[in-house]
Amino acid sequence: MTFTLAIILAGIVMIALNAYVLLAGADFGGGVWDFFARGDRRQAQRDLISHAIAPIWEANHVWLILVIVLLFTCFPAAFSTIAILLHIPLTLMLLGIVLRGSAFIFRSYGSERDTAQQRWGRVFAIASIATPVLLGMCVGAVATGAIGATAVSRSGSFVSQFIDPWLTMFGVGVGLLALALFSFLAAVYLTVEAEGTELQEDFRTRALWAAGAVFVIAFGVLALSWTEAPMVRQMLMAGPWALPLHIVTGIAAITAIAALWTRHFRLARVAAAAQVTFILWGWAAAQYPYLLPPTLTIEAAAAPNRTLVLILWALAAGACVLLPSLYYLFRVFKMQRRS
Amino acid sequence: MGMSLAFHILFAVVGIGMPALMVIAEHRWRRTGDAGYLELAKRWSRGTAILFAVGAVSGTVLSFELGLLWPEFMKQAGPLVGMPFSLEGFAFFTEAIFLGVYLYGWDRISPRAHVIAGVLVAVSGALSGIFVVIANAWMNTPRGFTLIDGKFTNVNPIAAMMTPAAFPQTLHMTLAAYAATGFAVAGIHAAMLLRDPRNAFHRRALSVALLVGAPAALVQPLAGDIEARYVARQQPAKLAAMEGLFQTTRGAPLSIGGIPNENERRTRFAIEIPHGLSLLAFHELDAEVKGLDAFPRDEWPPVAIVHLAFDTMVGLGSFMALVSAAVLILLWRKRDIISLRWILIAVVLCGPMGFLCIEAGWTVTEVGRQPWVIYGILRTADAVTPMPGLIVPFLTFTALYCFLGIIVVLLLYQQVLRSPREGETFPHQTDAA
């Protein structure tokens, strides 16, 4: 593997997607736990979630915008194909994003009347569940090669072009996996946020359940890949990175569960994030060197070199502003309990 | 897409103007210790938060929609206009981060750091607007490539950002954002003051809002002049449509109002000022102005819409500039403008005008560019997605946006504009002014 400009930028797209999954993914997961808030401490659970999400969700959200902007600037050919064929799930996902964000802010700033609050809470929770599933389905559609293999033509039928590529069992499986992973991340993060209260135990239990769900769904998806995504399966089983990646993913998963079990929550947080990261990069490695398997490679989809070079400079300059600011944000809001 | 943009532009504009109000109010509070300004800063920051959140999600929708609706445009233009969009992404990111710090950090960071966070929100908000307008400017005056066989080759994203339309458009739009937000807020508080002239809360709000809105509205006609002269040179068909000018003319008159008829090729019932257009567009009494007859019929924008939108923008904008001049003169002479009912009424009238101007101006620049999506290069019809049934997402998003719009307005009223109630942090007092 040679590090061309296109490969480096594809890597940066993956890093941004990774950040989105780790940060915003947990915000979505928070919405899931808002939906499943149960028991005497129902309201306390919701308050904790909302308190944890409020200062950071908008900043987390921008990672997705970065992914999109980088895709259309650096890989315009792939972007336009994705935008045409995944029009429907992406539009639904957008609806989910709009409703979730607005519902959250309306709930925080809305009237004190309980009914209105509850209604927005419902919208927030349901949109938080639907959006990750749709995101996962889009990823699944790319991974199976359905997007890369479908040629758009005026003569093709609507269903075969705009529905079939993404509405598959495998796609649904990946969608559910995304949902389970996001819920797992959120529950683990919340155990740290809830330090020293009964809530911590609530979210510990939830995190363990979610870990179980991740495990079951992940194997289900792998089984489905036998028939539906043979190329991905082959690389996942036999590619040059397959074994080491499986080993580190496994270690991270076991560490996360063990740390939750023994109540080492900070360690669990690191391990859970690592586990999700390895799963994501496993997918990327499995379809390398294709951006849209089975035809479009990263190199072939890339924009002219001049654009890529400039974008790299812009990213470097942006990072100089962004990373310190982001560090500051998280230091102000996420490290206060140490004192 | 048009619907999403028309909706997003309003939120984006308030998102640029509102942080400025918020920071000025906080700065005044820190300097004078007047709790009224603290209450204002807190309320405006809540308004900023609501609008920023809705602006953030509607902006995300846009970044997707560019591709979902115009895949062919993005495929060809992505490498060229991606640059300003990436920079916009970073500006937006910075804004999101410091808004989080500002909103939730009142008692966690030092006062100085807090004001700085607010300033950063305002600056990065303005910057992100500027970058988006640069991308739009490129669609009006595409630069930075050589066209070979209908493909962009030899692309140069820096040249694409330095496109001739970039400076006049960003200047005009940024001023518009401050003028519209400033006057919208001022208008609402002026209306409250008409009913309750001694209310100290509304007095302070009005003074800060006018401080932002009036100077911007006053210099806006100058920026408009720069913009118009660039359009005359770079997009003569747009200028001809703006003026409803069908025949190429030396010493062309300025038409105000009237109804352009594309089939009869004339604009009826207009008030004409002799030589006015030549003078404005080229600063010469007898300069030749190209009419629509200089362009093939299938390259005309919809003349009537563009002409009426342009007149609306100029008419309302001029009124706002006049009111601003009056306000600034009165303030300079240390008159208490709140006791002058006519000026309050004028400010109330200006309230919605800034937004009408922005929508009208947006219509001029976008509809005036038709039938092109990239001026002179790619037709809108060729850029649209091949997916059928686009009316469904269009109607869905329209309905959703209308719904969100209503809720946002209700929330803003509750959280920001309503007079403080008894027992709120800001005591219900009347100033002996």
PDB file of N, CA, C and O in Angstrom, chain A residues 150-188:
ATOM      1  N   THR A 150     -24.504  -0.755  -9.469  1.00  0.00           N
ATOM      2  CA  THR A 150     -25.734  -0.317 -10.133  1.00  0.00           C
ATOM      3  C   THR A 150     -25.434   0.846 -11.080  1.00  0.00           C
ATOM      4  O   THR A 150     -24.870   1.848 -10.670  1.00  0.00           O
ATOM      5  N   ALA A 151     -25.806   0.674 -12.340  1.00  0.00           N
ATOM      6  CA  ALA A 151     -25.644   1.762 -13.294  1.00  0.00           C
ATOM      7  C   ALA A 151     -26.968   2.501 -13.407  1.00  0.00           C
ATOM      8  O   ALA A 151     -28.023   1.883 -13.531  1.00  0.00           O
ATOM      9  N   VAL A 152     -26.906   3.837 -13.313  1.00  0.00           N
ATOM     10  CA  VAL A 152     -28.141   4.616 -13.398  1.00  0.00           C
ATOM     11  C   VAL A 152     -28.497   4.801 -14.865  1.00  0.00           C
ATOM     12  O   VAL A 152     -27.665   5.220 -15.661  1.00  0.00           O
ATOM     13  N   SER A 153     -29.722   4.479 -15.205  1.00  0.00           N
ATOM     14  CA  SER A 153     -30.171   4.778 -16.559  1.00  0.00           C
ATOM     15  C   SER A 153     -31.644   5.126 -16.505  1.00  0.00           C
ATOM     16  O   SER A 153     -32.356   4.718 -15.582  1.00  0.00           O
ATOM     17  N   ARG A 154     -32.066   5.883 -17.482  1.00  0.00           N
ATOM     18  CA  ARG A 154     -33.469   6.315 -17.498  1.00  0.00           C
ATOM     19  C   ARG A 154     -34.401   5.122 -17.702  1.00  0.00           C
ATOM     20  O   ARG A 154     -35.561   5.185 -17.352  1.00  0.00           O
ATOM     21  N   SER A 155     -33.861   4.052 -18.289  1.00  0.00           N
ATOM     22  CA  SER A 155     -34.731   2.931 -18.626  1.00  0.00           C
ATOM     23  C   SER A 155     -34.914   1.978 -17.437  1.00  0.00           C
ATOM     24  O   SER A 155     -35.906   1.256 -17.378  1.00  0.00           O
ATOM     25  N   GLY A 156     -33.960   2.003 -16.489  1.00  0.00           N
ATOM     26  CA  GLY A 156     -34.047   1.074 -15.360  1.00  0.00           C
ATOM     27  C   GLY A 156     -35.276   1.365 -14.517  1.00  0.00           C
ATOM     28  O   GLY A 156     -35.770   2.488 -14.477  1.00  0.00           O
ATOM     29  N   SER A 157     -35.792   0.340 -13.825  1.00  0.00           N
ATOM     30  CA  SER A 157     -36.996   0.564 -13.032  1.00  0.00           C
ATOM     31  C   SER A 157     -36.636   1.289 -11.737  1.00  0.00           C
ATOM     32  O   SER A 157     -35.497   1.223 -11.261  1.00  0.00           O
ATOM     33  N   PHE A 158     -37.609   1.969 -11.175  1.00  0.00           N
ATOM     34  CA  PHE A 158     -37.406   2.768  -9.969  1.00  0.00           C
ATOM     35  C   PHE A 158     -36.904   1.898  -8.818  1.00  0.00           C
ATOM     36  O   PHE A 158     -35.904   2.213  -8.168  1.00  0.00           O
ATOM     37  N   VAL A 159     -37.590   0.779  -8.624  1.00  0.00           N
ATOM     38  CA  VAL A 159     -37.250  -0.076  -7.490  1.00  0.00           C
ATOM     39  C   VAL A 159     -35.840  -0.651  -7.628  1.00  0.00           C
ATOM     40  O   VAL A 159     -35.062  -0.644  -6.668  1.00  0.00           O
ATOM     41  N   SER A 160     -35.485  -1.089  -8.822  1.00  0.00           N
ATOM     42  CA  SER A 160     -34.170  -1.719  -8.969  1.00  0.00           C
ATOM     43  C   SER A 160     -33.043  -0.705  -8.795  1.00  0.00           C
ATOM     44  O   SER A 160     -31.928  -1.066  -8.436  1.00  0.00           O
ATOM     45  N   GLN A 161     -33.321   0.566  -9.045  1.00  0.00           N
ATOM     46  CA  GLN A 161     -32.247   1.553  -8.925  1.00  0.00           C
ATOM     47  C   GLN A 161     -32.229   2.259  -7.576  1.00  0.00           C
ATOM     48  O   GLN A 161     -31.172   2.557  -7.048  1.00  0.00           O
ATOM     49  N   PHE A 162     -33.400   2.567  -7.061  1.00  0.00           N
ATOM     50  CA  PHE A 162     -33.431   3.458  -5.899  1.00  0.00           C
ATOM     51  C   PHE A 162     -33.851   2.783  -4.604  1.00  0.00           C
ATOM     52  O   PHE A 162     -33.855   3.399  -3.550  1.00  0.00           O
ATOM     53  N   ILE A 163     -34.274   1.518  -4.665  1.00  0.00           N
ATOM     54  CA  ILE A 163     -34.693   0.816  -3.457  1.00  0.00           C
ATOM     55  C   ILE A 163     -33.812  -0.421  -3.204  1.00  0.00           C
ATOM     56  O   ILE A 163     -33.209  -0.558  -2.147  1.00  0.00           O
ATOM     57  N   ASP A 164     -33.751  -1.290  -4.206  1.00  0.00           N
ATOM     58  CA  ASP A 164     -33.050  -2.569  -4.034  1.00  0.00           C
ATOM     59  C   ASP A 164     -31.632  -2.464  -3.472  1.00  0.00           C
ATOM     60  O   ASP A 164     -31.249  -3.270  -2.634  1.00  0.00           O
ATOM     61  N   PRO A 165     -30.815  -1.484  -3.943  1.00  0.00           N
ATOM     62  CA  PRO A 165     -29.431  -1.488  -3.477  1.00  0.00           C
ATOM     63  C   PRO A 165     -29.283  -1.378  -1.963  1.00  0.00           C
ATOM     64  O   PRO A 165     -28.356  -1.932  -1.388  1.00  0.00           O
ATOM     65  N   TRP A 166     -30.201  -0.678  -1.304  1.00  0.00           N
ATOM     66  CA  TRP A 166     -29.978  -0.473   0.138  1.00  0.00           C
ATOM     67  C   TRP A 166     -30.933  -1.252   1.026  1.00  0.00           C
ATOM     68  O   TRP A 166     -30.620  -1.542   2.179  1.00  0.00           O
ATOM     69  N   LEU A 167     -32.105  -1.615   0.497  1.00  0.00           N
ATOM     70  CA  LEU A 167     -33.064  -2.307   1.360  1.00  0.00           C
ATOM     71  C   LEU A 167     -32.817  -3.811   1.291  1.00  0.00           C
ATOM     72  O   LEU A 167     -33.511  -4.548   0.611  1.00  0.00           O
ATOM     73  N   THR A 168     -31.771  -4.258   2.008  1.00  0.00           N
ATOM     74  CA  THR A 168     -31.444  -5.678   2.003  1.00  0.00           C
ATOM     75  C   THR A 168     -31.354  -6.158   3.443  1.00  0.00           C
ATOM     76  O   THR A 168     -31.236  -5.345   4.368  1.00  0.00           O
ATOM     77  N   MET A 169     -31.387  -7.471   3.623  1.00  0.00           N
ATOM     78  CA  MET A 169     -31.212  -8.025   4.958  1.00  0.00           C
ATOM     79  C   MET A 169     -29.879  -7.590   5.551  1.00  0.00           C
ATOM     80  O   MET A 169     -29.780  -7.230   6.719  1.00  0.00           O
ATOM     81  N   PHE A 170     -28.852  -7.642   4.707  1.00  0.00           N
ATOM     82  CA  PHE A 170     -27.524  -7.266   5.182  1.00  0.00           C
ATOM     83  C   PHE A 170     -27.521  -5.798   5.623  1.00  0.00           C
ATOM     84  O   PHE A 170     -26.984  -5.453   6.688  1.00  0.00           O
ATOM     85  N   GLY A 171     -28.158  -4.952   4.803  1.00  0.00           N
ATOM     86  CA  GLY A 171     -28.244  -3.524   5.138  1.00  0.00           C
ATOM     87  C   GLY A 171     -28.924  -3.322   6.484  1.00  0.00           C
ATOM     88  O   GLY A 171     -28.435  -2.580   7.344  1.00  0.00           O
ATOM     89  N   VAL A 172     -30.059  -3.988   6.674  1.00  0.00           N
ATOM     90  CA  VAL A 172     -30.776  -3.866   7.943  1.00  0.00           C
ATOM     91  C   VAL A 172     -29.882  -4.340   9.094  1.00  0.00           C
ATOM     92  O   VAL A 172     -29.828  -3.720  10.159  1.00  0.00           O
ATOM     93  N   GLY A 173     -29.151  -5.454   8.830  1.00  0.00           N
ATOM     94  CA  GLY A 173     -28.240  -5.973   9.855  1.00  0.00           C
ATOM     95  C   GLY A 173     -27.199  -4.933  10.247  1.00  0.00           C
ATOM     96  O   GLY A 173     -26.974  -4.686  11.446  1.00  0.00           O
ATOM     97  N   VAL A 174     -26.575  -4.294   9.254  1.00  0.00           N
ATOM     98  CA  VAL A 174     -25.566  -3.274   9.558  1.00  0.00           C
ATOM     99  C   VAL A 174     -26.210  -2.104  10.296  1.00  0.00           C
ATOM    100  O   VAL A 174     -25.634  -1.537  11.231  1.00  0.00           O
ATOM    101  N   GLY A 175     -27.442  -1.764   9.888  1.00  0.00           N
ATOM    102  CA  GLY A 175     -28.159  -0.684  10.571  1.00  0.00           C
ATOM    103  C   GLY A 175     -28.359  -1.008  12.043  1.00  0.00           C
ATOM    104  O   GLY A 175     -28.103  -0.167  12.925  1.00  0.00           O
ATOM    105  N   LEU A 176     -28.797  -2.215  12.323  1.00  0.00           N
ATOM    106  CA  LEU A 176     -29.011  -2.608  13.724  1.00  0.00           C
ATOM    107  C   LEU A 176     -27.692  -2.641  14.492  1.00  0.00           C
ATOM    108  O   LEU A 176     -27.625  -2.271  15.662  1.00  0.00           O
ATOM    109  N   LEU A 177     -26.646  -3.078  13.789  1.00  0.00           N
ATOM    110  CA  LEU A 177     -25.330  -3.109  14.438  1.00  0.00           C
ATOM    111  C   LEU A 177     -24.918  -1.693  14.847  1.00  0.00           C
ATOM    112  O   LEU A 177     -24.435  -1.470  15.966  1.00  0.00           O
ATOM    113  N   ALA A 178     -25.134  -0.734  13.915  1.00  0.00           N
ATOM    114  CA  ALA A 178     -24.802   0.658  14.239  1.00  0.00           C
ATOM    115  C   ALA A 178     -25.587   1.116  15.460  1.00  0.00           C
ATOM    116  O   ALA A 178     -25.041   1.732  16.382  1.00  0.00           O
ATOM    117  N   LEU A 179     -26.864   0.782  15.486  1.00  0.00           N
ATOM    118  CA  LEU A 179     -27.707   1.194  16.615  1.00  0.00           C
ATOM    119  C   LEU A 179     -27.198   0.594  17.925  1.00  0.00           C
ATOM    120  O   LEU A 179     -27.078   1.289  18.947  1.00  0.00           O
ATOM    121  N   ALA A 180     -26.858  -0.711  17.873  1.00  0.00           N
ATOM    122  CA  ALA A 180     -26.377  -1.376  19.095  1.00  0.00           C
ATOM    123  C   ALA A 180     -25.049  -0.761  19.549  1.00  0.00           C
ATOM    124  O   ALA A 180     -24.842  -0.513  20.741  1.00  0.00           O
ATOM    125  N   LEU A 181     -24.158  -0.504  18.574  1.00  0.00           N
ATOM    126  CA  LEU A 181     -22.859   0.074  18.944  1.00  0.00           C
ATOM    127  C   LEU A 181     -23.021   1.451  19.569  1.00  0.00           C
ATOM    128  O   LEU A 181     -22.377   1.779  20.569  1.00  0.00           O
ATOM    129  N   PHE A 182     -23.894   2.285  18.966  1.00  0.00           N
ATOM    130  CA  PHE A 182     -24.098   3.637  19.499  1.00  0.00           C
ATOM    131  C   PHE A 182     -24.689   3.566  20.906  1.00  0.00           C
ATOM    132  O   PHE A 182     -24.296   4.328  21.796  1.00  0.00           O
ATOM    133  N   SER A 183     -25.628   2.657  21.108  1.00  0.00           N
ATOM    134  CA  SER A 183     -26.238   2.540  22.438  1.00  0.00           C
ATOM    135  C   SER A 183     -25.206   2.081  23.462  1.00  0.00           C
ATOM    136  O   SER A 183     -25.178   2.566  24.597  1.00  0.00           O
ATOM    137  N   PHE A 184     -24.361   1.151  23.026  1.00  0.00           N
ATOM    138  CA  PHE A 184     -23.299   0.647  23.901  1.00  0.00           C
ATOM    139  C   PHE A 184     -22.374   1.786  24.306  1.00  0.00           C
ATOM    140  O   PHE A 184     -22.110   2.016  25.502  1.00  0.00           O
ATOM    141  N   LEU A 185     -21.893   2.548  23.290  1.00  0.00           N
ATOM    142  CA  LEU A 185     -21.009   3.674  23.586  1.00  0.00           C
ATOM    143  C   LEU A 185     -21.651   4.629  24.574  1.00  0.00           C
ATOM    144  O   LEU A 185     -21.033   5.028  25.577  1.00  0.00           O
ATOM    145  N   ALA A 186     -22.916   4.982  24.307  1.00  0.00           N
ATOM    146  CA  ALA A 186     -23.586   5.971  25.156  1.00  0.00           C
ATOM    147  C   ALA A 186     -23.679   5.469  26.595  1.00  0.00           C
ATOM    148  O   ALA A 186     -23.371   6.197  27.537  1.00  0.00           O
ATOM    149  N   ALA A 187     -24.084   4.208  26.754  1.00  0.00           N
ATOM    150  CA  ALA A 187     -24.250   3.685  28.111  1.00  0.00           C
ATOM    151  C   ALA A 187     -22.911   3.682  28.845  1.00  0.00           C
ATOM    152  O   ALA A 187     -22.839   4.054  30.021  1.00  0.00           O
ATOM    153  N   VAL A 188     -21.843   3.293  28.125  1.00  0.00           N
ATOM    154  CA  VAL A 188     -20.529   3.270  28.782  1.00  0.00           C
ATOM    155  C   VAL A 188     -20.098   4.682  29.171  1.00  0.00           C
ATOM    156  O   VAL A 188     -19.653   4.923  30.300  1.00  0.00           O
TER     157      VAL A 188
END
